[in-house]
PDB file of C-alpha atoms in Angstrom:
ATOM      1  CA  MET M 269      52.035  39.394  88.537  1.00  0.00           C
ATOM      2  CA  ASN M 270      49.285  41.446  87.480  1.00  0.00           C
ATOM      3  CA  THR M 271      45.393  39.999  88.629  1.00  0.00           C
ATOM      4  CA  PRO M 272      44.034  38.322  85.329  1.00  0.00           C
ATOM      5  CA  CYS M 273      42.172  39.893  82.752  1.00  0.00           C
ATOM      6  CA  ILE M 274      39.668  37.153  81.085  1.00  0.00           C
ATOM      7  CA  ILE M 275      37.933  37.869  77.827  1.00  0.00           C
ATOM      8  CA  VAL M 276      35.066  35.792  77.466  1.00  0.00           C
ATOM      9  CA  MET M 277      34.809  35.859  73.685  1.00  0.00           C
ATOM     10  CA  GLY M 278      32.762  34.460  70.379  1.00  0.00           C
ATOM     11  CA  VAL M 279      29.760  35.429  68.439  1.00  0.00           C
ATOM     12  CA  SER M 280      26.671  36.791  69.844  1.00  0.00           C
ATOM     13  CA  GLY M 281      24.320  34.138  71.366  1.00  0.00           C
ATOM     14  CA  SER M 282      27.235  32.080  72.391  1.00  0.00           C
ATOM     15  CA  GLY M 283      26.785  32.405  75.720  1.00  0.00           C
ATOM     16  CA  LYS M 284      29.256  35.208  76.654  1.00  0.00           C
ATOM     17  CA  SER M 285      27.369  37.306  78.983  1.00  0.00           C
ATOM     18  CA  LEU M 286      26.451  34.497  81.460  1.00  0.00           C
ATOM     19  CA  VAL M 287      29.497  32.285  81.191  1.00  0.00           C
ATOM     20  CA  GLY M 288      31.839  35.872  81.856  1.00  0.00           C
ATOM     21  CA  SER M 289      29.464  36.668  84.578  1.00  0.00           C
ATOM     22  CA  ARG M 290      29.800  33.147  86.505  1.00  0.00           C
ATOM     23  CA  LEU M 291      33.303  33.243  85.817  1.00  0.00           C
ATOM     24  CA  ALA M 292      33.369  36.621  87.402  1.00  0.00           C
ATOM     25  CA  GLU M 293      31.712  35.304  90.853  1.00  0.00           C
ATOM     26  CA  ALA M 294      33.667  32.181  91.071  1.00  0.00           C
ATOM     27  CA  LEU M 295      37.039  33.986  90.816  1.00  0.00           C
ATOM     28  CA  ALA M 296      35.881  36.753  92.851  1.00  0.00           C
ATOM     29  CA  LEU M 297      36.606  39.192  89.630  1.00  0.00           C
ATOM     30  CA  PRO M 298      34.547  42.575  88.280  1.00  0.00           C
ATOM     31  CA  PHE M 299      32.584  41.478  85.252  1.00  0.00           C
ATOM     32  CA  PHE M 300      31.657  43.796  82.482  1.00  0.00           C
ATOM     33  CA  ASP M 301      29.720  43.052  79.240  1.00  0.00           C
ATOM     34  CA  ALA M 302      31.306  44.601  76.287  1.00  0.00           C
ATOM     35  CA  ASP M 303      27.913  45.453  74.792  1.00  0.00           C
ATOM     36  CA  ASP M 304      27.245  48.221  77.578  1.00  0.00           C
ATOM     37  CA  PHE M 305      30.738  49.962  75.935  1.00  0.00           C
ATOM     38  CA  HIS M 306      29.236  50.442  72.460  1.00  0.00           C
ATOM     39  CA  SER M 307      27.868  54.037  71.340  1.00  0.00           C
ATOM     40  CA  GLN M 308      24.355  54.865  70.642  1.00  0.00           C
ATOM     41  CA  ALA M 309      25.193  54.833  66.630  1.00  0.00           C
ATOM     42  CA  ASN M 310      26.420  51.325  66.797  1.00  0.00           C
ATOM     43  CA  ILE M 311      23.411  50.336  68.897  1.00  0.00           C
ATOM     44  CA  GLU M 312      20.915  51.758  66.483  1.00  0.00           C
ATOM     45  CA  LYS M 313      22.687  50.451  63.922  1.00  0.00           C
ATOM     46  CA  MET M 314      22.748  46.873  65.052  1.00  0.00           C
ATOM     47  CA  SER M 315      19.491  47.107  65.912  1.00  0.00           C
ATOM     48  CA  SER M 316      18.984  47.829  62.038  1.00  0.00           C
ATOM     49  CA  GLY M 317      20.148  44.740  61.212  1.00  0.00           C
ATOM     50  CA  ILE M 318      23.353  46.546  59.628  1.00  0.00           C
ATOM     51  CA  PRO M 319      26.417  44.680  60.905  1.00  0.00           C
ATOM     52  CA  LEU M 320      29.157  46.818  62.086  1.00  0.00           C
ATOM     53  CA  SER M 321      32.301  47.400  60.253  1.00  0.00           C
ATOM     54  CA  ASP M 322      36.053  47.826  61.592  1.00  0.00           C
ATOM     55  CA  ALA M 323      35.566  51.533  61.557  1.00  0.00           C
ATOM     56  CA  ASP M 324      32.744  51.064  63.735  1.00  0.00           C
ATOM     57  CA  ARG M 325      34.132  49.246  66.291  1.00  0.00           C
ATOM     58  CA  ALA M 326      37.284  51.362  66.563  1.00  0.00           C
ATOM     59  CA  ASP M 327      36.450  53.786  69.402  1.00  0.00           C
ATOM     60  CA  TRP M 328      34.698  50.562  71.105  1.00  0.00           C
ATOM     61  CA  LEU M 329      37.840  48.559  70.835  1.00  0.00           C
ATOM     62  CA  ASN M 330      39.854  51.915  72.774  1.00  0.00           C
ATOM     63  CA  ASP M 331      37.321  52.149  75.402  1.00  0.00           C
ATOM     64  CA  LEU M 332      37.703  48.484  76.156  1.00  0.00           C
ATOM     65  CA  ALA M 333      41.209  48.966  75.782  1.00  0.00           C
ATOM     66  CA  ALA M 334      41.230  51.666  78.388  1.00  0.00           C
ATOM     67  CA  LEU M 335      38.896  49.801  80.666  1.00  0.00           C
ATOM     68  CA  ILE M 336      41.070  46.664  80.739  1.00  0.00           C
ATOM     69  CA  GLN M 337      44.524  49.229  81.856  1.00  0.00           C
ATOM     70  CA  ARG M 338      42.254  51.068  84.433  1.00  0.00           C
ATOM     71  CA  GLN M 339      40.927  47.790  85.996  1.00  0.00           C
ATOM     72  CA  SER M 340      43.097  45.377  88.336  1.00  0.00           C
ATOM     73  CA  GLY M 341      41.770  42.459  87.054  1.00  0.00           C
ATOM     74  CA  LEU M 342      38.507  41.384  85.314  1.00  0.00           C
ATOM     75  CA  VAL M 343      36.006  39.428  83.342  1.00  0.00           C
ATOM     76  CA  LEU M 344      34.846  40.838  80.086  1.00  0.00           C
ATOM     77  CA  ALA M 345      32.310  39.343  77.593  1.00  0.00           C
ATOM     78  CA  CYS M 346      33.247  40.592  74.423  1.00  0.00           C
ATOM     79  CA  SER M 347      32.889  38.912  70.992  1.00  0.00           C
ATOM     80  CA  ALA M 348      36.531  39.559  69.968  1.00  0.00           C
ATOM     81  CA  LEU M 349      35.735  38.581  66.452  1.00  0.00           C
ATOM     82  CA  LYS M 350      39.441  39.400  64.653  1.00  0.00           C
ATOM     83  CA  ILE M 351      42.438  38.908  65.518  1.00  0.00           C
ATOM     84  CA  ASP M 352      43.098  42.721  64.853  1.00  0.00           C
ATOM     85  CA  TYR M 353      40.668  43.502  67.449  1.00  0.00           C
ATOM     86  CA  ARG M 354      42.274  40.681  70.191  1.00  0.00           C
ATOM     87  CA  ASP M 355      45.537  42.131  69.604  1.00  0.00           C
ATOM     88  CA  ARG M 356      44.080  45.821  70.202  1.00  0.00           C
ATOM     89  CA  LEU M 357      42.711  44.399  73.371  1.00  0.00           C
ATOM     90  CA  ARG M 358      46.141  42.568  74.505  1.00  0.00           C
ATOM     91  CA  ARG M 359      48.005  45.552  74.450  1.00  0.00           C
ATOM     92  CA  ALA M 360      46.233  46.887  77.328  1.00  0.00           C
ATOM     93  CA  THR M 361      47.773  44.378  79.475  1.00  0.00           C
ATOM     94  CA  SER M 362      50.497  41.621  79.713  1.00  0.00           C
ATOM     95  CA  ASP M 363      48.213  39.294  81.732  1.00  0.00           C
ATOM     96  CA  MET M 364      45.164  38.306  79.452  1.00  0.00           C
ATOM     97  CA  THR M 365      43.326  35.193  78.692  1.00  0.00           C
ATOM     98  CA  PHE M 366      40.823  34.447  76.027  1.00  0.00           C
ATOM     99  CA  VAL M 367      38.406  31.830  76.305  1.00  0.00           C
ATOM    100  CA  TYR M 368      36.654  30.972  73.276  1.00  0.00           C
ATOM    101  CA  LEU M 369      33.163  30.027  73.359  1.00  0.00           C
ATOM    102  CA  LYS M 370      33.102  27.789  70.292  1.00  0.00           C
ATOM    103  CA  GLY M 371      29.492  26.886  68.981  1.00  0.00           C
ATOM    104  CA  ASP M 372      27.818  25.916  65.526  1.00  0.00           C
ATOM    105  CA  ILE M 373      25.205  28.412  63.972  1.00  0.00           C
ATOM    106  CA  ASP M 374      22.307  26.251  64.414  1.00  0.00           C
ATOM    107  CA  THR M 375      23.097  26.011  68.080  1.00  0.00           C
ATOM    108  CA  ILE M 376      23.453  29.326  68.503  1.00  0.00           C
ATOM    109  CA  TRP M 377      21.096  30.224  66.382  1.00  0.00           C
ATOM    110  CA  SER M 378      17.926  28.362  68.728  1.00  0.00           C
ATOM    111  CA  ARG M 379      19.841  30.187  71.867  1.00  0.00           C
ATOM    112  CA  HIS M 380      19.890  33.557  70.417  1.00  0.00           C
ATOM    113  CA  SER M 381      16.169  33.308  68.726  1.00  0.00           C
ATOM    114  CA  GLN M 382      15.240  33.094  72.489  1.00  0.00           C
ATOM    115  CA  ARG M 383      17.064  36.068  73.925  1.00  0.00           C
ATOM    116  CA  GLU M 384      14.403  38.976  74.391  1.00  0.00           C
ATOM    117  CA  ASP M 385      15.518  42.469  74.969  1.00  0.00           C
ATOM    118  CA  HIS M 386      18.656  42.532  72.864  1.00  0.00           C
ATOM    119  CA  TYR M 387      19.488  44.719  70.339  1.00  0.00           C
ATOM    120  CA  PHE M 388      21.590  42.560  68.146  1.00  0.00           C
ATOM    121  CA  SER M 389      18.716  41.640  65.339  1.00  0.00           C
ATOM    122  CA  GLY M 390      18.483  38.582  63.253  1.00  0.00           C
ATOM    123  CA  ARG M 391      19.874  35.676  61.562  1.00  0.00           C
ATOM    124  CA  ARG M 392      21.599  37.483  58.831  1.00  0.00           C
ATOM    125  CA  MET M 393      23.529  39.565  61.694  1.00  0.00           C
ATOM    126  CA  LEU M 394      24.453  36.093  63.284  1.00  0.00           C
ATOM    127  CA  GLU M 395      25.712  35.150  60.000  1.00  0.00           C
ATOM    128  CA  SER M 396      27.518  38.243  59.329  1.00  0.00           C
ATOM    129  CA  GLN M 397      29.647  37.603  62.984  1.00  0.00           C
ATOM    130  CA  PHE M 398      30.527  33.686  61.745  1.00  0.00           C
ATOM    131  CA  VAL M 399      31.564  35.353  58.565  1.00  0.00           C
ATOM    132  CA  GLN M 400      33.853  37.755  60.547  1.00  0.00           C
ATOM    133  CA  LEU M 401      35.082  35.454  63.017  1.00  0.00           C
ATOM    134  CA  GLU M 402      38.550  34.503  62.966  1.00  0.00           C
ATOM    135  CA  ALA M 403      38.273  32.006  65.331  1.00  0.00           C
ATOM    136  CA  PRO M 404      41.523  31.515  67.745  1.00  0.00           C
ATOM    137  CA  SER M 405      43.666  28.676  67.969  1.00  0.00           C
ATOM    138  CA  ALA M 406      44.224  26.350  70.948  1.00  0.00           C
ATOM    139  CA  ALA M 407      47.475  28.595  71.283  1.00  0.00           C
ATOM    140  CA  GLU M 408      45.562  31.573  71.443  1.00  0.00           C
ATOM    141  CA  ALA M 409      42.604  30.662  73.784  1.00  0.00           C
ATOM    142  CA  LEU M 410      41.031  28.278  76.147  1.00  0.00           C
ATOM    143  CA  ILE M 411      38.773  26.896  73.507  1.00  0.00           C
ATOM    144  CA  ILE M 412      35.157  25.486  75.086  1.00  0.00           C
ATOM    145  CA  ASP M 413      32.316  23.741  73.485  1.00  0.00           C
ATOM    146  CA  ILE M 414      29.080  25.352  74.099  1.00  0.00           C
ATOM    147  CA  ALA M 415      27.089  22.180  73.141  1.00  0.00           C
ATOM    148  CA  GLN M 416      26.976  21.142  76.503  1.00  0.00           C
ATOM    149  CA  SER M 417      25.106  22.923  79.747  1.00  0.00           C
ATOM    150  CA  ALA M 418      25.930  26.214  80.915  1.00  0.00           C
ATOM    151  CA  GLU M 419      27.378  25.048  84.045  1.00  0.00           C
ATOM    152  CA  ALA M 420      29.629  22.423  82.067  1.00  0.00           C
ATOM    153  CA  VAL M 421      30.761  24.787  80.268  1.00  0.00           C
ATOM    154  CA  ILE M 422      31.488  26.694  83.498  1.00  0.00           C
ATOM    155  CA  ASP M 423      33.108  24.159  84.963  1.00  0.00           C
ATOM    156  CA  ASP M 424      35.301  23.285  81.457  1.00  0.00           C
ATOM    157  CA  CYS M 425      36.222  27.255  81.683  1.00  0.00           C
ATOM    158  CA  LEU M 426      37.424  27.110  85.277  1.00  0.00           C
ATOM    159  CA  SER M 427      39.054  23.899  84.927  1.00  0.00           C
ATOM    160  CA  LYS M 428      41.115  25.159  81.969  1.00  0.00           C
ATOM    161  CA  LEU M 429      41.971  28.676  83.591  1.00  0.00           C
ATOM    162  CA  GLN M 430      43.348  26.456  86.582  1.00  0.00           C
ATOM    163  CA  ALA M 431      45.342  24.229  84.366  1.00  0.00           C
ATOM    164  CA  ARG M 432      46.832  27.339  82.521  1.00  0.00           C
ATOM    165  CA  HIS M 433      47.439  29.098  85.747  1.00  0.00           C
ATOM    166  CA  GLU M 434      49.409  25.978  86.948  1.00  0.00           C
ATOM    167  CA  ARG M 435      51.442  25.576  83.697  1.00  0.00           C
ATOM    168  CA  LEU M 436      52.583  29.663  84.241  1.00  0.00           C
TER     169      LEU M 436
END
């Protein structure tokens, strides 16, 4: 069995980086943030409040898939908004689990608006992510309600990951 690849997914501001880094620490896996793999052109586009297109994300997804193939096990914080994006990542390894951080726009916006030093710009950008989001089903991902403390979210993730591992 391969070392697991865990993708912590959701819209911007859902807590992917915080939850992902804490999961990686708890599971003794390396953590990567997909935001660090965006091209400068993508960062400039998002900084200007312009949502990325599928074409903008193509090379980024290819780079993330290559990372997954190189790395023996990891936790990756990645929006993975569309089924096609998740399918592209899934082709990189046979052992992948998606953890979907689910929340409503008001909860996420209240958290998002408190962030500093992030290139993602404005509520309109967040709304565009909700429009693009093809939320995974329980068959595709572990679904975690983020309307709880960060510690409770992490505990919920660890519990569901453990239950999934025991079923396999």
